[in-house]
PDB file of C-alpha atoms in Angstrom:
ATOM      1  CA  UNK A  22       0.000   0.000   0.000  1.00 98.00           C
ATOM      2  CA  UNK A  23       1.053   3.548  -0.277  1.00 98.00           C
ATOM      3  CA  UNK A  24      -1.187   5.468   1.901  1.00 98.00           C
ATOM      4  CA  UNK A  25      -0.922   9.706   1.381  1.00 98.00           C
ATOM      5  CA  UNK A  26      -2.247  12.461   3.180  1.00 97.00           C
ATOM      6  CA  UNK A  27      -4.740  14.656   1.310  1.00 95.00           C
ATOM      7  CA  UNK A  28      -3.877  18.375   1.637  1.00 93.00           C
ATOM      8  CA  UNK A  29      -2.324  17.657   4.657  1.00 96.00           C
ATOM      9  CA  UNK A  30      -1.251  20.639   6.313  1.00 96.00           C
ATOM     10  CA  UNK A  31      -4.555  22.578   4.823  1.00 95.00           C
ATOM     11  CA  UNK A  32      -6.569  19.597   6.224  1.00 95.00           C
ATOM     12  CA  UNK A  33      -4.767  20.110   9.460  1.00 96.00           C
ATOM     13  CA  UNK A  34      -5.563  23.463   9.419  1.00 96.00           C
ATOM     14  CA  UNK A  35      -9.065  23.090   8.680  1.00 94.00           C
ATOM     15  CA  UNK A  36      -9.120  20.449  11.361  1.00 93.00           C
ATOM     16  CA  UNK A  37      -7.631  23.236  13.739  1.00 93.00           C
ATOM     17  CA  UNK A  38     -10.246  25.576  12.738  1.00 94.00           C
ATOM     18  CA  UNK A  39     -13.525  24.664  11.664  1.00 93.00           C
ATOM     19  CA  UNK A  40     -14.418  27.866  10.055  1.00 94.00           C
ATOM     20  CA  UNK A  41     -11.863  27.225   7.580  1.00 94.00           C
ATOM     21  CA  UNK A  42     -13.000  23.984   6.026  1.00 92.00           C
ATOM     22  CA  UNK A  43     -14.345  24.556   2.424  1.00 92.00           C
ATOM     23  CA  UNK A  44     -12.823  27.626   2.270  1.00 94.00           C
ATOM     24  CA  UNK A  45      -9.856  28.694  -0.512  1.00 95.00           C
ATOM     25  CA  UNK A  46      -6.901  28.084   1.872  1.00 95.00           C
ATOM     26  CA  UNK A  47      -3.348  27.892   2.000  1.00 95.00           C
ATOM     27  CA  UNK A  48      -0.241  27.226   4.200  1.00 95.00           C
ATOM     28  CA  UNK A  49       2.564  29.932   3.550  1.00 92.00           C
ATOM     29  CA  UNK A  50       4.912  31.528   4.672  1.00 78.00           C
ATOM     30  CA  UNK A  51       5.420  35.599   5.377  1.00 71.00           C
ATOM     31  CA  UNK A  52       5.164  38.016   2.993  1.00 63.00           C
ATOM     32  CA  UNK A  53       6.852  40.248   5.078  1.00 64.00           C
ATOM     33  CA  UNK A  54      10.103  37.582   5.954  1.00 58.00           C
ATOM     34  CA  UNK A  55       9.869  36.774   2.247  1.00 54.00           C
ATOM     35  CA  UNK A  56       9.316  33.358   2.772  1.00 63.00           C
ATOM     36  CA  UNK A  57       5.960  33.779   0.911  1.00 86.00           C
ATOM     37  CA  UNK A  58       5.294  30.599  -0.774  1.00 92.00           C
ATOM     38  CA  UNK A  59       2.327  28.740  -0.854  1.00 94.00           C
ATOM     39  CA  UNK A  60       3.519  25.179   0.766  1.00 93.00           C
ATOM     40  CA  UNK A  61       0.052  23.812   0.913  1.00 94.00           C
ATOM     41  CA  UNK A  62      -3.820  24.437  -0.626  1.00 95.00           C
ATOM     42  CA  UNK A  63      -6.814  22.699   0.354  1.00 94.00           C
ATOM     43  CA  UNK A  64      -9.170  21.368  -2.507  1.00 91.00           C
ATOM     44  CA  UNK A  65     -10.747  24.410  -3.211  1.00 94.00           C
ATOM     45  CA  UNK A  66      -7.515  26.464  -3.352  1.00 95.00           C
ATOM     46  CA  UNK A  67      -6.293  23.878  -5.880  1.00 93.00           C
ATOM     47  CA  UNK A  68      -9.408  24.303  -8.075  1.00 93.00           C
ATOM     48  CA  UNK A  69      -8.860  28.480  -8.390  1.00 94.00           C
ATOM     49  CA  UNK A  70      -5.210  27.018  -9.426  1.00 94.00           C
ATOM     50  CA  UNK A  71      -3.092  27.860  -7.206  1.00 95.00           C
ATOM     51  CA  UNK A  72      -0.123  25.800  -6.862  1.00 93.00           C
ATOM     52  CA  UNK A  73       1.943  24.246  -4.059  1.00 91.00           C
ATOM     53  CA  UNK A  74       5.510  26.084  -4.635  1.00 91.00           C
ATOM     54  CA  UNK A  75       4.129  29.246  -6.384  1.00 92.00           C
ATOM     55  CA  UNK A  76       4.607  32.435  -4.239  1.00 91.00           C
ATOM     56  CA  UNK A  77       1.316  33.803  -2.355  1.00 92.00           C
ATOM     57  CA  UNK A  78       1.972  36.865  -4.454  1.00 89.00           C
ATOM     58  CA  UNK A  79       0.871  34.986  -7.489  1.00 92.00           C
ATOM     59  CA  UNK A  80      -1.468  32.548  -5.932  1.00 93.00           C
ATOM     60  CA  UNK A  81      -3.560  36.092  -4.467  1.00 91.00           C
ATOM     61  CA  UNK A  82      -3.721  36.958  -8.424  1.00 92.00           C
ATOM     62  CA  UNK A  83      -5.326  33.972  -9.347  1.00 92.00           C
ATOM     63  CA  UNK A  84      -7.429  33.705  -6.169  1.00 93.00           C
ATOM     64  CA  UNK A  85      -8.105  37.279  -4.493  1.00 94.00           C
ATOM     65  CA  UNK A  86      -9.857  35.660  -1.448  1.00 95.00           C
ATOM     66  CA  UNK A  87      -7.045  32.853  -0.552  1.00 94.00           C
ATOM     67  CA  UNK A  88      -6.894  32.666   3.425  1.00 94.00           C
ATOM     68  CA  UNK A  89      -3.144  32.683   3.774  1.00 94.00           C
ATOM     69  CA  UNK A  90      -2.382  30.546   7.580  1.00 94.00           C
ATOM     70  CA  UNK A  91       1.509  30.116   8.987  1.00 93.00           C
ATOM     71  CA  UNK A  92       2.315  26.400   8.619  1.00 94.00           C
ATOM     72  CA  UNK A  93       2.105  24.580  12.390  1.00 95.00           C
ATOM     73  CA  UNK A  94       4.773  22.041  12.089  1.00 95.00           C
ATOM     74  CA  UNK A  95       4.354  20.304  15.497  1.00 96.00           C
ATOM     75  CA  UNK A  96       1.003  19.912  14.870  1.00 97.00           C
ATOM     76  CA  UNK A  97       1.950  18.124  11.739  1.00 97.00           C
ATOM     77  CA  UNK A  98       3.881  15.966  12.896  1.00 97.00           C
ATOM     78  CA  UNK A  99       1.890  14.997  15.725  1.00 97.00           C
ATOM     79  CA  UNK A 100      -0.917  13.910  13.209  1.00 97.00           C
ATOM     80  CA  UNK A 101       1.810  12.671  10.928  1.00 97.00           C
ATOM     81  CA  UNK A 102       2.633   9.877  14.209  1.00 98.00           C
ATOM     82  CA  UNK A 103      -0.583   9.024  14.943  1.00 98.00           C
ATOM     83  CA  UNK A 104      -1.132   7.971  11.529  1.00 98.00           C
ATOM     84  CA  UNK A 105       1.499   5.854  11.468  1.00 98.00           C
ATOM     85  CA  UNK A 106       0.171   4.281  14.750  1.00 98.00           C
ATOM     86  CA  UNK A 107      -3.028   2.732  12.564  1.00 98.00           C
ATOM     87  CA  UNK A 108      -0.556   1.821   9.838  1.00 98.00           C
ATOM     88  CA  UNK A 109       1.621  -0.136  12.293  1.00 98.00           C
ATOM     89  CA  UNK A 110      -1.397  -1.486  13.897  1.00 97.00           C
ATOM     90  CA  UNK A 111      -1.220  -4.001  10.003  1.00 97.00           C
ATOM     91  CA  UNK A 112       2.431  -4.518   9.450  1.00 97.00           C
ATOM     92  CA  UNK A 113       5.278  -3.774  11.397  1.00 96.00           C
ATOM     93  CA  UNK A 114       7.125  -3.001   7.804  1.00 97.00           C
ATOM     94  CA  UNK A 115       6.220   0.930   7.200  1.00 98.00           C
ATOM     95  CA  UNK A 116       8.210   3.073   5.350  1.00 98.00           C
ATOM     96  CA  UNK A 117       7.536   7.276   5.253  1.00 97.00           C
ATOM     97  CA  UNK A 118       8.089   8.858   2.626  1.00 96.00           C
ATOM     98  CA  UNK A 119       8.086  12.508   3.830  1.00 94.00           C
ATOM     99  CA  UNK A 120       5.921  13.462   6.517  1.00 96.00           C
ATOM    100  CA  UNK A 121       2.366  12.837   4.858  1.00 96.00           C
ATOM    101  CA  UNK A 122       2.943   9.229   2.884  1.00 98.00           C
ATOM    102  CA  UNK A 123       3.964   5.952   3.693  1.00 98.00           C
ATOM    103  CA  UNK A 124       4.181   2.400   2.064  1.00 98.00           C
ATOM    104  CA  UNK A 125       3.062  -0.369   4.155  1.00 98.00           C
ATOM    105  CA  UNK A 126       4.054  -4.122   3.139  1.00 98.00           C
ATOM    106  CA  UNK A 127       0.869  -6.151   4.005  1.00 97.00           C
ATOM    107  CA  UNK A 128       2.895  -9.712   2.637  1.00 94.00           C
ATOM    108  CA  UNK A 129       2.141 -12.171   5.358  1.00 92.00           C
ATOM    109  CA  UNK A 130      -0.955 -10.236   6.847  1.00 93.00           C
ATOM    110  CA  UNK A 131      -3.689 -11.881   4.776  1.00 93.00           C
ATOM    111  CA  UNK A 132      -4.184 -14.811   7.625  1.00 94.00           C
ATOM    112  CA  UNK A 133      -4.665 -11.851  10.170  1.00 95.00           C
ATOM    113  CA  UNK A 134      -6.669  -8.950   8.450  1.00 95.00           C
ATOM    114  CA  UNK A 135      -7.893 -10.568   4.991  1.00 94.00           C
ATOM    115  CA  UNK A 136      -7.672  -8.939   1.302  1.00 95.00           C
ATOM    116  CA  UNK A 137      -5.412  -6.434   0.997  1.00 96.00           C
ATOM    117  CA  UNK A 138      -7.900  -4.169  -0.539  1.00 96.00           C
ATOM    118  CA  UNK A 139     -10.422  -4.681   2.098  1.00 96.00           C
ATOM    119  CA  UNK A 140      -7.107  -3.684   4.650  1.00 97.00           C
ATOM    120  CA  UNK A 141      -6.834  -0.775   2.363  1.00 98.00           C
ATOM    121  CA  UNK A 142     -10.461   0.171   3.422  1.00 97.00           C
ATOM    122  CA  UNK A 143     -10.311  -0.150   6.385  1.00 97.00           C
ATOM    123  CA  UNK A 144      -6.655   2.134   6.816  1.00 98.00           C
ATOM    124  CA  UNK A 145      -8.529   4.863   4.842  1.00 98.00           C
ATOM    125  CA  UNK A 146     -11.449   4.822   7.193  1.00 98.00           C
ATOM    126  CA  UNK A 147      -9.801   4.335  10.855  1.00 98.00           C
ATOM    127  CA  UNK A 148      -7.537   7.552   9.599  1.00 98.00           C
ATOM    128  CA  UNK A 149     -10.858   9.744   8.436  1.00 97.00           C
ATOM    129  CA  UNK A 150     -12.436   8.311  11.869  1.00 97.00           C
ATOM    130  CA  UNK A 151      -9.626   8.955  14.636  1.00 97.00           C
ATOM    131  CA  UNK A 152      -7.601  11.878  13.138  1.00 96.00           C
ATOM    132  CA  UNK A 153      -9.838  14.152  11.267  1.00 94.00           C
ATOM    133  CA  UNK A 154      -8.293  13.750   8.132  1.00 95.00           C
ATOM    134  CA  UNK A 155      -8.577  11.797   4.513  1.00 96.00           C
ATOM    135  CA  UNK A 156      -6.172   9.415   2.655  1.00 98.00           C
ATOM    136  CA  UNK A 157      -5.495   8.427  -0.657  1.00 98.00           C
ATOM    137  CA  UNK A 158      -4.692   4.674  -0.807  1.00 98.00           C
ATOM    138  CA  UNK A 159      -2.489   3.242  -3.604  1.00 98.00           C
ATOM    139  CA  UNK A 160      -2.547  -1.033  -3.550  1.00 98.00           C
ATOM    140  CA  UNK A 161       0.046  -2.755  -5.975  1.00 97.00           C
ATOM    141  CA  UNK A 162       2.275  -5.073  -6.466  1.00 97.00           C
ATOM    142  CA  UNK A 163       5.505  -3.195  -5.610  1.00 96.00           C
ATOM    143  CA  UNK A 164       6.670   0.417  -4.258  1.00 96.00           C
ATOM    144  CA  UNK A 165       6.566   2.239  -7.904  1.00 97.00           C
ATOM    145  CA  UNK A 166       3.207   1.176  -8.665  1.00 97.00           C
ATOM    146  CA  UNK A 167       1.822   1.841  -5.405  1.00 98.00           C
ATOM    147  CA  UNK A 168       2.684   5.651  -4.802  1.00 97.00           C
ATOM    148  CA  UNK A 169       1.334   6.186  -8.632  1.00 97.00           C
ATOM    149  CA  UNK A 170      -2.068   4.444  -7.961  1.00 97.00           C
ATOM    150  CA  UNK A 171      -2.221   6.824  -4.607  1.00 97.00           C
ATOM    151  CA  UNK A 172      -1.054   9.714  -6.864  1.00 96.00           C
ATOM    152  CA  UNK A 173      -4.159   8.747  -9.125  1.00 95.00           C
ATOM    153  CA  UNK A 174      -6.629   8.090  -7.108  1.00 96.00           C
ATOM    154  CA  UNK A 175      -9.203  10.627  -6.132  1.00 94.00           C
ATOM    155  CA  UNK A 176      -9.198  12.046  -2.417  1.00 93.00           C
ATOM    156  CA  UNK A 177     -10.258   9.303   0.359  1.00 96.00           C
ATOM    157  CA  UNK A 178     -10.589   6.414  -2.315  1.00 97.00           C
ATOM    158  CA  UNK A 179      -8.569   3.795  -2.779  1.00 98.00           C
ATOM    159  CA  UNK A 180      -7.349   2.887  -6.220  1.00 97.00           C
ATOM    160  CA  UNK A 181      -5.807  -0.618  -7.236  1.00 97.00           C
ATOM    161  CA  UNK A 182      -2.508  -1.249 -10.205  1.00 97.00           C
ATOM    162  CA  UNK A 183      -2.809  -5.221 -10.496  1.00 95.00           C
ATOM    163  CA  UNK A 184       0.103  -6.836 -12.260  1.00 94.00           C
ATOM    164  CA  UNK A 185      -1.977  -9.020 -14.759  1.00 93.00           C
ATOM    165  CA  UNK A 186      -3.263  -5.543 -16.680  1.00 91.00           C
ATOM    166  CA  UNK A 187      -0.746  -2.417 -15.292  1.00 96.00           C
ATOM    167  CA  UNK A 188       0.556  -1.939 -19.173  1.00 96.00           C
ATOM    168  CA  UNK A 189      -3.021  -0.908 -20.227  1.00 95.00           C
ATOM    169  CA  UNK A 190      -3.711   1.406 -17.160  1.00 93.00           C
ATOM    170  CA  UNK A 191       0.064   2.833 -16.878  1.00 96.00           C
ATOM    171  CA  UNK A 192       1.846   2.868 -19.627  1.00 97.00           C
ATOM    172  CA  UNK A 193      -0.530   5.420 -21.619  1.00 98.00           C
ATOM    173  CA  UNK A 194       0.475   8.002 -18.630  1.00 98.00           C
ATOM    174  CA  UNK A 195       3.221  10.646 -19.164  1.00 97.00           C
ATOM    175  CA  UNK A 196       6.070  10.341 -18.211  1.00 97.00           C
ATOM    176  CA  UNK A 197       6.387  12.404 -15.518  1.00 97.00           C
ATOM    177  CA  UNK A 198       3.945  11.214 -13.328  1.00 97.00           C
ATOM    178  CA  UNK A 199       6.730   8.166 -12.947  1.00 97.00           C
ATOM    179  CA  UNK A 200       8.419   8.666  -9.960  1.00 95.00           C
ATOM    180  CA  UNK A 201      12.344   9.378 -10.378  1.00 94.00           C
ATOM    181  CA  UNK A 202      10.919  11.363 -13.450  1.00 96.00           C
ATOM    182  CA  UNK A 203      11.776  14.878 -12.390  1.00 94.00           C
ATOM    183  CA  UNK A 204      11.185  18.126 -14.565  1.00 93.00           C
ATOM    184  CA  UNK A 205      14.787  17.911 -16.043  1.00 95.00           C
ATOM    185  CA  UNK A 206      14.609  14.628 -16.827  1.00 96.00           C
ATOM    186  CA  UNK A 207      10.745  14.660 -18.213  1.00 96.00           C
ATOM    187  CA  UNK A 208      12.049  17.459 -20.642  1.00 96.00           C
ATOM    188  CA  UNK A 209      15.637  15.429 -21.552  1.00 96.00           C
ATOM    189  CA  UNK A 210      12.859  12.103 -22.445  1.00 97.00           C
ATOM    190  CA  UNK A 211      10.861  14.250 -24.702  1.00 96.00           C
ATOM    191  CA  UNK A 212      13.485  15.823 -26.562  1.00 96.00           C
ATOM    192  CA  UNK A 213      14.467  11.571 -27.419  1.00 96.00           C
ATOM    193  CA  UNK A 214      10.294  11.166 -28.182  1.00 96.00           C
ATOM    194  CA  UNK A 215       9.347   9.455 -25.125  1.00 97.00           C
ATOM    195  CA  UNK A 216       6.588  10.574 -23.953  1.00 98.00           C
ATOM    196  CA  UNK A 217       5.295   8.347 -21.489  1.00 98.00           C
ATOM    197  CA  UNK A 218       5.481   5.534 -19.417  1.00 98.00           C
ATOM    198  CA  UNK A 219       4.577   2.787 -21.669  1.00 98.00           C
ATOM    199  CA  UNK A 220       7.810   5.050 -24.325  1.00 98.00           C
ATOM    200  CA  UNK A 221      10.226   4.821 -21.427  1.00 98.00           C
ATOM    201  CA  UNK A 222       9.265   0.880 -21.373  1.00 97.00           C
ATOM    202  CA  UNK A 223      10.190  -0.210 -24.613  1.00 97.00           C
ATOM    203  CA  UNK A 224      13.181   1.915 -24.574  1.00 96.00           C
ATOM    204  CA  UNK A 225      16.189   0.141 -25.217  1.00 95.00           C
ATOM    205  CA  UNK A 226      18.426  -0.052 -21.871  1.00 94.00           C
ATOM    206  CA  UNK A 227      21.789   0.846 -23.119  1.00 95.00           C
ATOM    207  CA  UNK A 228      20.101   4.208 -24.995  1.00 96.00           C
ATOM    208  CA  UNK A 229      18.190   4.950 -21.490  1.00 96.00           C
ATOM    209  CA  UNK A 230      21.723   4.389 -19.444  1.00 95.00           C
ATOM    210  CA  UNK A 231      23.889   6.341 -21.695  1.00 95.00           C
ATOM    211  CA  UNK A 232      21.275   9.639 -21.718  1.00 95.00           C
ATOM    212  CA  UNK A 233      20.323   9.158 -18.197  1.00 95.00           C
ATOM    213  CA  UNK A 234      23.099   6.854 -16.452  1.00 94.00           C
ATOM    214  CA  UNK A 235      21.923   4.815 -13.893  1.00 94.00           C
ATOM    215  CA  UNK A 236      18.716   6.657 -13.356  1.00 95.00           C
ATOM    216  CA  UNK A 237      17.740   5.710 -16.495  1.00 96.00           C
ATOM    217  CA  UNK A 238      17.870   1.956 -15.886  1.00 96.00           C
ATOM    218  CA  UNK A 239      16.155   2.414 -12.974  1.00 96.00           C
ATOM    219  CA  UNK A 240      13.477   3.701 -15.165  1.00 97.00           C
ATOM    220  CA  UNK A 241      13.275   1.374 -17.205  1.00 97.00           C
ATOM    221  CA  UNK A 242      12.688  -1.449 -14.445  1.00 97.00           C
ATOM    222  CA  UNK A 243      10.036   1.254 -12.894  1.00 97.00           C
ATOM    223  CA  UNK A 244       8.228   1.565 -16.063  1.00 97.00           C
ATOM    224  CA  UNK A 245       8.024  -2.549 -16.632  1.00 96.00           C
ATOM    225  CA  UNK A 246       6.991  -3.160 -13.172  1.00 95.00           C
ATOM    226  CA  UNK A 247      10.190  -4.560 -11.567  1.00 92.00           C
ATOM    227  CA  UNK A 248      10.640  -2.562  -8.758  1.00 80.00           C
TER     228      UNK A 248
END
């Protein structure tokens, strides 16, 4: 599984604050320190476009009524613990990937909790129950595959990659949404006319390693599902 945190330090702040749930929010910095970018939106935020990253200058063009709060990073993290709490409650084999994802290896749990996807469920609904806040839940056969079914799937829903038909629900995607595919790297693949996952796949190995090195084999093993 790869379980992520929707909007998570908006949600937390909405969580904090009642009033501000449903409302065009984000987590910044100062304007006046200069530290004024937008490091978090909530739903709504996201639909008026504004972008994690972009500075609150610009995100206040595109949305005039953005709610601007500072970001509350023990607060975070304390939500960020207890989460992990429920996911250790299924598997004692977690891995966090920042403060608002982890994977969780559910091999061997099937005798204890049942289907994976049914342990997937349940995840998704303790967290919504017991700390205020929604998931995304990505189920697949390895790491790769899991984080991009999370990244996919719509807020707190689960979404499963199996490995009997992943070519005909991955490989149309672009490239980038691959992880290891960063912005430098998604440009460098189009200029060679690959243009998404299912390109990067039946690229040969020794082209991808001597344009990309060792990232680019890596790729190539992400792209065919051999994490």
């Amino acid at each position: 599984l790869h379980c992520d945190m929707n909007n998570f330090y908006a949600t937390v702040e909405a969580k904090k604050n009642p009033e501000l749930k449903g409302k065009t929010l984000a987590v910044g910095g100062s304007d006046k320190d200069r530290h004024g970018i937008v490091l978090a939106k909530s739903y709504e935020a996201k639909l008026k476009g504004v972008k994690t990253g972009e500075s609150l200058f610009e995100a206040r063009r595109k949305c005039p009524e953005l709610i601007v709060v500072p970001p509350d990073f023990d607060e975070y993290l304390i939500i960020s613990k207890e989460a992990r709490e429920v996911y250790y409650s299924y598997t004692d084999k977690v891995e966090p990937y920042g403060i608002d994802e982890c994977w969780l290896d559910l091999s061997g749990t099937r005798g204890l909790f049942g289907d994976p996807l049914i342990v997937a469920d349940q995840i998704k609904e303790r967290i919504k129950a017991e700390l205020g806040v929604t998931i995304s839940v990505g189920l697949s056969f390895n790491k790769i595959f899991a984080k991009l079914a999370s990244d996919l799937a719509d807020r707190d829903s689960v979404m499963v990659i199996d490995e009997n038909d992943f070519q005909e629900k991955i490989w149309p995607l672009p490239a980038g949404d691959l992880l290891g595919v960063g912005h430098a790297t998604r440009k460098k693949l189009e200029w060679y006319g690959i243009h998404t996952i299912g390109d990067i796949a039946s690229t040969g190995e020794k082209f991808l390693k001597r344009k990309l090195g060792i990232n680019g084999e890596r790729l190539l093993a992400y792209a065919k599902g051999l994490d």
